[in-house]
């Protein structure tokens, strides 16, 4: 039987992914190549919903793609494409927006969260309709499964509702995608505020370990990570969120279990743990950085890989769009 198809996307909004993106999402994308028919997108259309700089966007889109290849997405097995190169995304999003209720869209909590800064009135309509574009991203590929973190559950629910509604109203067109819950997805917290998630929108860059940062810079951030006044290296996310986060990162990057690490660090101090973790990070990022750089050093080859990805994506997306257009009477 054919492998279940999966679709996921990542925004190119910073020049480097952080360890949270990698351990929480991208690492699983790589693993899913073994079990799924994988479609992954650098979602640059989503990246312009909250204001952006064109030169920076073009650059970070390329860097994002280079990093994704560098961490192990294999262009032979995966369709990796840049969203704006597949016009069907915007086209299907329009159709879906016409079957989405205004009230329904207004209930999306991510818009509420993200528009807090500018105020809802000053936020773009694109930020408001972002989940509808996301639904189009998924439905165009007839994806069976979508890997989701907690923050994306509501959007996937909307996608499922829209697929079912369209199918009911116009005739069976879309696969209704199921959430794919990844076991052992590491949730990485901010080094400076270990109760908050590590995020590119964190208040301080000191809290984020970037895959493409100079290891000396990451070592410094790890050294100054917030811990607590105790001395023992124990895994206790409630009482010791800082130390526990360091253990989670350490375990995930080395494949060692947390229990094993706690045992190995018995009688040692936070300084030892931080020093060793800095080395683990340095070793982990070195080959990724080298491979990313070699993709960026050959822009013609990177463009070619992305053009092939876009062509493979369009081969699927254009069939779905044509069918949806037929159904609605275009
Ligand atoms: P950010 O929160 O930095 O803006 P995104 O929202 O672009 O990152 O997330 C991209 C992917 O990385 C998503 O699948 C998200 O669930 C995952 N992710 C982001 N931050 C973390 C984190 N701190 N721990 C685990 N996964 C994360
Ligand atoms: Na986010």
Short mmCIF file of C-alpha atoms and ligand atoms in Angstrom, two decimals:
data_model
loop_
_atom_site.label_atom_id
_atom_site.label_comp_id
_atom_site.label_asym_id
_atom_site.label_seq_id
_atom_site.Cartn_x
_atom_site.Cartn_y
_atom_site.Cartn_z
CA UNK A 1 0.00 0.00 0.00
CA UNK A 2 1.07 3.58 -0.60
CA UNK A 3 2.62 5.38 2.33
CA UNK A 4 0.45 7.93 4.08
CA UNK A 5 1.17 11.41 2.87
CA UNK A 6 2.26 14.10 5.26
CA UNK A 7 2.51 17.84 4.78
CA UNK A 8 4.19 20.37 7.02
CA UNK A 9 5.58 23.86 6.66
CA UNK A 10 7.99 26.18 8.37
CA UNK A 11 8.30 29.93 8.14
CA UNK A 12 11.54 31.46 6.91
CA UNK A 13 11.28 34.38 9.32
CA UNK A 14 14.77 34.21 10.84
CA UNK A 15 18.16 33.51 9.35
CA UNK A 16 18.55 30.29 11.27
CA UNK A 17 16.34 27.70 12.85
CA UNK A 18 16.71 27.38 16.57
CA UNK A 19 17.19 24.20 18.55
CA UNK A 20 13.47 24.23 19.42
CA UNK A 21 12.47 24.19 15.74
CA UNK A 22 14.91 21.40 15.08
CA UNK A 23 14.09 19.16 18.05
CA UNK A 24 10.37 19.96 18.04
CA UNK A 25 9.68 19.74 14.33
CA UNK A 26 12.36 19.41 11.69
CA UNK A 27 14.03 16.37 13.21
CA UNK A 28 10.71 14.54 12.90
CA UNK A 29 10.36 15.66 9.32
CA UNK A 30 13.60 13.90 8.56
CA UNK A 31 12.51 10.75 10.41
CA UNK A 32 9.14 10.67 8.63
CA UNK A 33 10.92 10.20 5.31
CA UNK A 34 11.20 6.54 6.35
CA UNK A 35 7.49 6.02 6.88
CA UNK A 36 5.58 8.67 4.94
CA UNK A 37 5.28 10.30 1.55
CA UNK A 38 6.69 13.64 2.67
CA UNK A 39 5.84 17.13 1.41
CA UNK A 40 7.48 20.03 3.22
CA UNK A 41 7.26 23.71 2.46
CA UNK A 42 9.13 26.86 3.34
CA UNK A 43 6.01 28.96 3.78
CA UNK A 44 7.06 32.39 2.61
CA UNK A 45 3.47 33.49 1.93
CA UNK A 46 2.84 33.12 5.64
CA UNK A 47 5.97 35.11 6.39
CA UNK A 48 4.58 38.37 5.01
CA UNK A 49 1.51 38.51 7.26
CA UNK A 50 3.09 40.65 9.93
CA UNK A 51 5.38 43.01 8.03
CA UNK A 52 8.74 42.05 6.56
CA UNK A 53 11.81 43.18 4.70
CA UNK A 54 11.97 41.84 1.10
CA UNK A 55 15.75 41.40 0.99
CA UNK A 56 15.75 39.63 4.34
CA UNK A 57 12.85 37.41 3.30
CA UNK A 58 14.53 36.30 0.09
CA UNK A 59 17.70 35.53 2.02
CA UNK A 60 16.04 33.66 4.86
CA UNK A 61 13.94 31.59 2.45
CA UNK A 62 17.13 30.32 0.84
CA UNK A 63 18.84 29.78 4.17
CA UNK A 64 15.81 27.88 5.44
CA UNK A 65 15.81 25.58 2.42
CA UNK A 66 19.58 25.05 2.64
CA UNK A 67 19.28 24.13 6.32
CA UNK A 68 16.46 21.69 5.64
CA UNK A 69 18.56 19.87 3.08
CA UNK A 70 21.55 20.11 5.43
CA UNK A 71 19.78 18.38 8.34
CA UNK A 72 18.83 15.47 6.15
CA UNK A 73 15.82 16.12 3.96
CA UNK A 74 16.60 14.16 0.86
CA UNK A 75 15.38 15.70 -2.40
CA UNK A 76 15.05 12.19 -3.84
CA UNK A 77 12.57 11.13 -1.18
CA UNK A 78 10.99 14.40 -0.08
CA UNK A 79 9.22 17.12 -1.98
CA UNK A 80 10.67 20.30 -0.49
CA UNK A 81 9.37 23.50 -2.04
CA UNK A 82 8.96 27.20 -1.50
CA UNK A 83 5.27 28.03 -1.08
CA UNK A 84 5.22 31.15 -3.29
CA UNK A 85 6.52 29.05 -6.20
CA UNK A 86 3.29 27.07 -6.17
CA UNK A 87 0.52 29.55 -7.02
CA UNK A 88 -2.22 27.03 -6.22
CA UNK A 89 -1.81 27.80 -2.50
CA UNK A 90 -3.14 31.34 -2.85
CA UNK A 91 -5.77 30.22 -5.35
CA UNK A 92 -7.26 27.52 -3.15
CA UNK A 93 -7.03 29.78 -0.09
CA UNK A 94 -9.44 32.19 -1.77
CA UNK A 95 -12.00 29.48 -2.39
CA UNK A 96 -11.68 28.23 1.18
CA UNK A 97 -12.00 31.75 2.57
CA UNK A 98 -15.40 31.92 0.90
CA UNK A 99 -16.67 28.93 2.87
CA UNK A 100 -15.16 30.09 6.18
CA UNK A 101 -17.40 32.00 8.54
CA UNK A 102 -16.14 35.34 9.78
CA UNK A 103 -17.03 34.30 13.32
CA UNK A 104 -15.30 30.99 12.83
CA UNK A 105 -12.08 32.71 11.72
CA UNK A 106 -12.41 35.17 14.60
CA UNK A 107 -12.20 32.34 17.09
CA UNK A 108 -8.64 31.41 16.10
CA UNK A 109 -6.62 32.08 19.21
CA UNK A 110 -3.29 32.46 17.41
CA UNK A 111 -4.56 35.61 15.70
CA UNK A 112 -5.64 36.93 19.06
CA UNK A 113 -2.20 36.17 20.52
CA UNK A 114 -0.21 37.49 17.59
CA UNK A 115 -2.26 40.62 17.09
CA UNK A 116 -1.87 41.68 20.71
CA UNK A 117 1.24 43.70 19.90
CA UNK A 118 -0.19 45.80 17.07
CA UNK A 119 -3.82 45.56 18.11
CA UNK A 120 -6.36 43.63 16.03
CA UNK A 121 -7.39 46.73 14.05
CA UNK A 122 -3.87 47.39 12.87
CA UNK A 123 -3.03 43.77 12.07
CA UNK A 124 -3.21 42.66 8.45
CA UNK A 125 -6.15 40.76 7.04
CA UNK A 126 -3.51 38.23 5.98
CA UNK A 127 -2.65 37.54 9.61
CA UNK A 128 -6.36 37.04 10.25
CA UNK A 129 -6.84 34.61 7.35
CA UNK A 130 -3.51 32.83 7.92
CA UNK A 131 -5.23 29.61 9.11
CA UNK A 132 -7.23 29.47 5.86
CA UNK A 133 -4.04 29.62 3.82
CA UNK A 134 -2.68 26.91 6.07
CA UNK A 135 -5.76 24.79 5.29
CA UNK A 136 -5.07 25.26 1.57
CA UNK A 137 -1.43 24.22 2.11
CA UNK A 138 -2.58 20.92 3.55
CA UNK A 139 -5.64 20.13 1.42
CA UNK A 140 -3.89 20.75 -1.91
CA UNK A 141 -1.72 17.69 -1.31
CA UNK A 142 -4.53 15.45 -0.06
CA UNK A 143 -2.39 14.96 3.04
CA UNK A 144 -3.44 12.10 5.29
CA UNK A 145 -1.52 13.41 8.27
CA UNK A 146 -0.15 16.66 9.59
CA UNK A 147 2.37 16.73 12.43
CA UNK A 148 1.05 19.21 14.95
CA UNK A 149 2.23 20.81 18.10
CA UNK A 150 -0.25 22.08 20.69
CA UNK A 151 -0.14 25.60 19.18
CA UNK A 152 -1.37 24.31 15.81
CA UNK A 153 -4.21 22.04 16.94
CA UNK A 154 -6.92 24.61 16.44
CA UNK A 155 -5.73 25.38 12.91
CA UNK A 156 -5.79 21.71 11.95
CA UNK A 157 -9.30 21.46 13.37
CA UNK A 158 -10.31 24.32 11.05
CA UNK A 159 -8.65 22.56 8.12
CA UNK A 160 -10.65 19.42 8.85
CA UNK A 161 -13.89 21.40 9.16
CA UNK A 162 -13.27 23.17 5.86
CA UNK A 163 -12.44 19.93 4.05
CA UNK A 164 -15.61 18.27 5.35
CA UNK A 165 -17.73 21.32 4.57
CA UNK A 166 -16.41 21.60 1.03
CA UNK A 167 -16.88 17.87 0.44
CA UNK A 168 -20.45 18.00 1.74
CA UNK A 169 -21.40 21.11 -0.17
CA UNK A 170 -19.70 20.46 -3.50
CA UNK A 171 -18.87 16.76 -3.59
CA UNK A 172 -16.00 14.68 -2.30
CA UNK A 173 -12.78 16.52 -3.17
CA UNK A 174 -10.42 16.66 -0.21
CA UNK A 175 -8.85 14.10 2.09
CA UNK A 176 -9.66 15.05 5.67
CA UNK A 177 -6.25 15.10 7.37
CA UNK A 178 -5.62 13.57 10.78
CA UNK A 179 -3.30 15.04 13.39
CA UNK A 180 -0.03 13.17 13.61
CA UNK A 181 1.16 13.31 17.17
CA UNK A 182 4.85 12.66 17.34
CA UNK A 183 5.97 10.70 20.32
CA UNK A 184 8.93 12.17 22.20
CA UNK A 185 8.76 15.55 20.63
CA UNK A 186 11.06 17.60 22.75
CA UNK A 187 9.62 20.86 23.99
CA UNK A 188 12.51 23.25 24.36
CA UNK A 189 12.30 26.27 26.63
CA UNK A 190 14.06 29.61 26.60
CA UNK A 191 17.49 29.61 28.26
CA UNK A 192 16.79 32.93 29.95
CA UNK A 193 13.17 32.22 30.83
CA UNK A 194 12.88 28.45 31.20
CA UNK A 195 9.12 28.59 31.77
CA UNK A 196 8.54 30.01 28.25
CA UNK A 197 9.15 28.15 25.00
CA UNK A 198 12.28 28.90 23.03
CA UNK A 199 10.98 31.04 20.19
CA UNK A 200 12.41 33.35 17.57
CA UNK A 201 10.12 35.99 19.04
CA UNK A 202 11.67 35.53 22.51
CA UNK A 203 12.42 38.77 24.26
CA UNK A 204 16.16 38.10 24.44
CA UNK A 205 18.40 36.46 21.82
CA UNK A 206 20.41 35.10 24.76
CA UNK A 207 17.62 32.60 25.36
CA UNK A 208 17.80 30.98 21.92
CA UNK A 209 20.35 28.54 20.54
CA UNK A 210 20.54 28.99 16.77
CA UNK A 211 21.69 26.11 14.56
CA UNK A 212 23.83 28.45 12.48
CA UNK A 213 25.35 30.48 15.30
CA UNK A 214 29.05 30.30 15.99
CA UNK A 215 29.43 27.56 18.64
CA UNK A 216 31.38 30.00 20.84
CA UNK A 217 28.33 32.23 20.92
CA UNK A 218 26.04 29.32 21.80
CA UNK A 219 28.50 28.20 24.49
CA UNK A 220 28.26 31.64 26.06
CA UNK A 221 24.45 31.50 26.02
CA UNK A 222 24.50 28.04 27.59
CA UNK A 223 26.93 29.20 30.29
CA UNK A 224 24.60 32.02 31.22
CA UNK A 225 21.42 29.93 31.04
CA UNK A 226 19.14 30.56 34.00
CA UNK A 227 19.15 27.63 36.41
CA UNK A 228 18.31 27.73 40.11
CA UNK A 229 20.08 28.05 43.44
CA UNK A 230 20.24 24.31 44.05
CA UNK A 231 23.23 22.17 43.18
CA UNK A 232 21.88 18.84 42.03
CA UNK A 233 21.40 17.93 38.41
CA UNK A 234 17.91 16.46 38.44
CA UNK A 235 15.12 16.28 35.92
CA UNK A 236 12.22 18.19 37.46
CA UNK A 237 10.52 20.54 34.97
CA UNK A 238 8.34 22.07 37.70
CA UNK A 239 10.96 22.82 40.33
CA UNK A 240 14.04 22.98 38.11
CA UNK A 241 12.87 24.08 34.65
CA UNK A 242 16.25 25.52 33.60
CA UNK A 243 18.33 22.46 34.44
CA UNK A 244 15.65 20.16 33.05
CA UNK A 245 15.64 22.04 29.75
CA UNK A 246 19.42 21.65 29.46
CA UNK A 247 19.00 17.93 30.09
CA UNK A 248 16.28 17.67 27.44
CA UNK A 249 18.48 19.34 24.83
CA UNK A 250 21.48 17.24 25.84
CA UNK A 251 19.51 14.00 25.66
CA UNK A 252 17.87 14.83 22.35
CA UNK A 253 21.13 15.81 20.64
CA UNK A 254 23.07 12.79 21.85
CA UNK A 255 20.40 10.08 21.92
CA UNK A 256 21.25 9.38 25.59
CA UNK A 257 18.34 9.07 28.01
CA UNK A 258 17.71 11.70 30.65
CA UNK A 259 18.02 9.08 33.40
CA UNK A 260 21.40 8.10 32.10
CA UNK A 261 22.52 11.72 32.07
CA UNK A 262 21.25 12.37 35.60
CA UNK A 263 23.22 9.37 36.77
CA UNK A 264 26.34 10.45 34.90
CA UNK A 265 26.18 13.93 36.47
CA UNK A 266 25.63 12.80 40.02
CA UNK A 267 27.97 14.80 42.26
CA UNK A 268 28.83 17.23 39.47
CA UNK A 269 27.69 20.83 39.18
CA UNK A 270 25.70 22.97 36.76
CA UNK A 271 28.96 24.33 35.36
CA UNK A 272 30.03 20.84 34.26
CA UNK A 273 26.69 20.19 32.62
CA UNK A 274 26.76 23.49 30.77
CA UNK A 275 30.33 23.04 29.59
CA UNK A 276 29.59 19.57 28.24
CA UNK A 277 26.33 20.64 26.64
CA UNK A 278 28.14 23.46 24.86
CA UNK A 279 30.46 20.85 23.38
CA UNK A 280 27.58 18.62 22.40
CA UNK A 281 25.91 21.54 20.63
CA UNK A 282 29.16 22.53 18.90
CA UNK A 283 29.67 19.01 17.58
CA UNK A 284 26.10 18.71 16.52
CA UNK A 285 25.94 21.96 14.57
CA UNK A 286 29.36 21.72 12.89
CA UNK A 287 28.37 19.37 10.04
CA UNK A 288 24.98 21.08 9.66
CA UNK A 289 26.70 24.42 9.26
CA UNK A 290 29.16 23.02 6.75
CA UNK A 291 26.46 21.44 4.65
CA UNK A 292 24.25 24.54 4.83
CA UNK A 293 27.15 26.65 3.66
CA UNK A 294 27.88 24.37 0.73
CA UNK A 295 24.26 24.68 -0.45
CA UNK A 296 24.46 28.45 -0.11
CA UNK A 297 27.78 28.54 -1.96
CA UNK A 298 26.12 27.01 -5.01
CA UNK A 299 22.99 29.11 -5.54
CA UNK A 300 22.34 27.67 -9.00
CA UNK A 301 22.20 24.14 -7.59
CA UNK A 302 19.95 25.24 -4.70
CA UNK A 303 17.61 27.01 -7.12
CA UNK A 304 17.53 23.88 -9.23
CA UNK A 305 16.60 21.68 -6.27
CA UNK A 306 13.84 24.11 -5.30
CA UNK A 307 12.57 24.31 -8.87
CA UNK A 308 12.35 20.52 -8.97
CA UNK A 309 10.53 20.57 -5.62
CA UNK A 310 8.07 23.19 -6.86
CA UNK A 311 7.44 21.18 -10.00
CA UNK A 312 6.75 18.01 -8.02
CA UNK A 313 4.47 19.95 -5.68
CA UNK A 314 2.58 21.57 -8.55
CA UNK A 315 2.01 18.20 -10.19
CA UNK A 316 -0.14 17.31 -7.18
CA UNK A 317 -1.49 20.75 -6.25
CA UNK A 318 -2.69 21.63 -9.75
CA UNK A 319 -4.78 18.44 -9.98
CA UNK A 320 -6.47 19.18 -6.66
CA UNK A 321 -7.08 22.82 -7.56
CA UNK A 322 -8.55 21.91 -10.94
CA UNK A 323 -10.91 19.50 -9.23
CA UNK A 324 -11.92 22.06 -6.59
CA UNK A 325 -12.47 24.71 -9.28
CA UNK A 326 -14.67 22.30 -11.24
CA UNK A 327 -16.71 21.58 -8.15
CA UNK A 328 -17.37 25.24 -7.40
CA UNK A 329 -18.33 26.00 -11.00
CA UNK A 330 -15.20 27.64 -12.44
P1 LIG B 1 8.88 30.06 16.65
O1 LIG B 1 8.08 29.66 17.86
O2 LIG B 1 10.31 30.22 16.95
O3 LIG B 1 8.25 31.24 15.96
P2 LIG B 1 7.60 28.50 14.65
O4 LIG B 1 6.30 28.90 15.22
O5 LIG B 1 7.98 28.99 13.29
O6 LIG B 1 8.77 28.84 15.67
O7 LIG B 1 7.64 26.92 14.69
C1 LIG B 1 8.16 26.10 13.68
C2 LIG B 1 8.07 24.69 14.18
O8 LIG B 1 8.96 24.51 15.29
C3 LIG B 1 6.68 24.32 14.71
O9 LIG B 1 6.37 23.00 14.30
C4 LIG B 1 6.80 24.41 16.20
O10 LIG B 1 5.92 23.55 16.88
C5 LIG B 1 8.27 24.02 16.43
N1 LIG B 1 8.81 24.70 17.60
C6 LIG B 1 9.03 26.03 17.72
N2 LIG B 1 9.55 26.34 18.92
C7 LIG B 1 9.68 25.16 19.59
C8 LIG B 1 10.17 24.80 20.90
N3 LIG B 1 10.64 25.72 21.73
N4 LIG B 1 10.16 23.50 21.26
C9 LIG B 1 9.68 22.56 20.41
N5 LIG B 1 9.21 22.83 19.18
C10 LIG B 1 9.20 24.11 18.76
NA1 LIG B 2 5.57 30.55 16.82
#
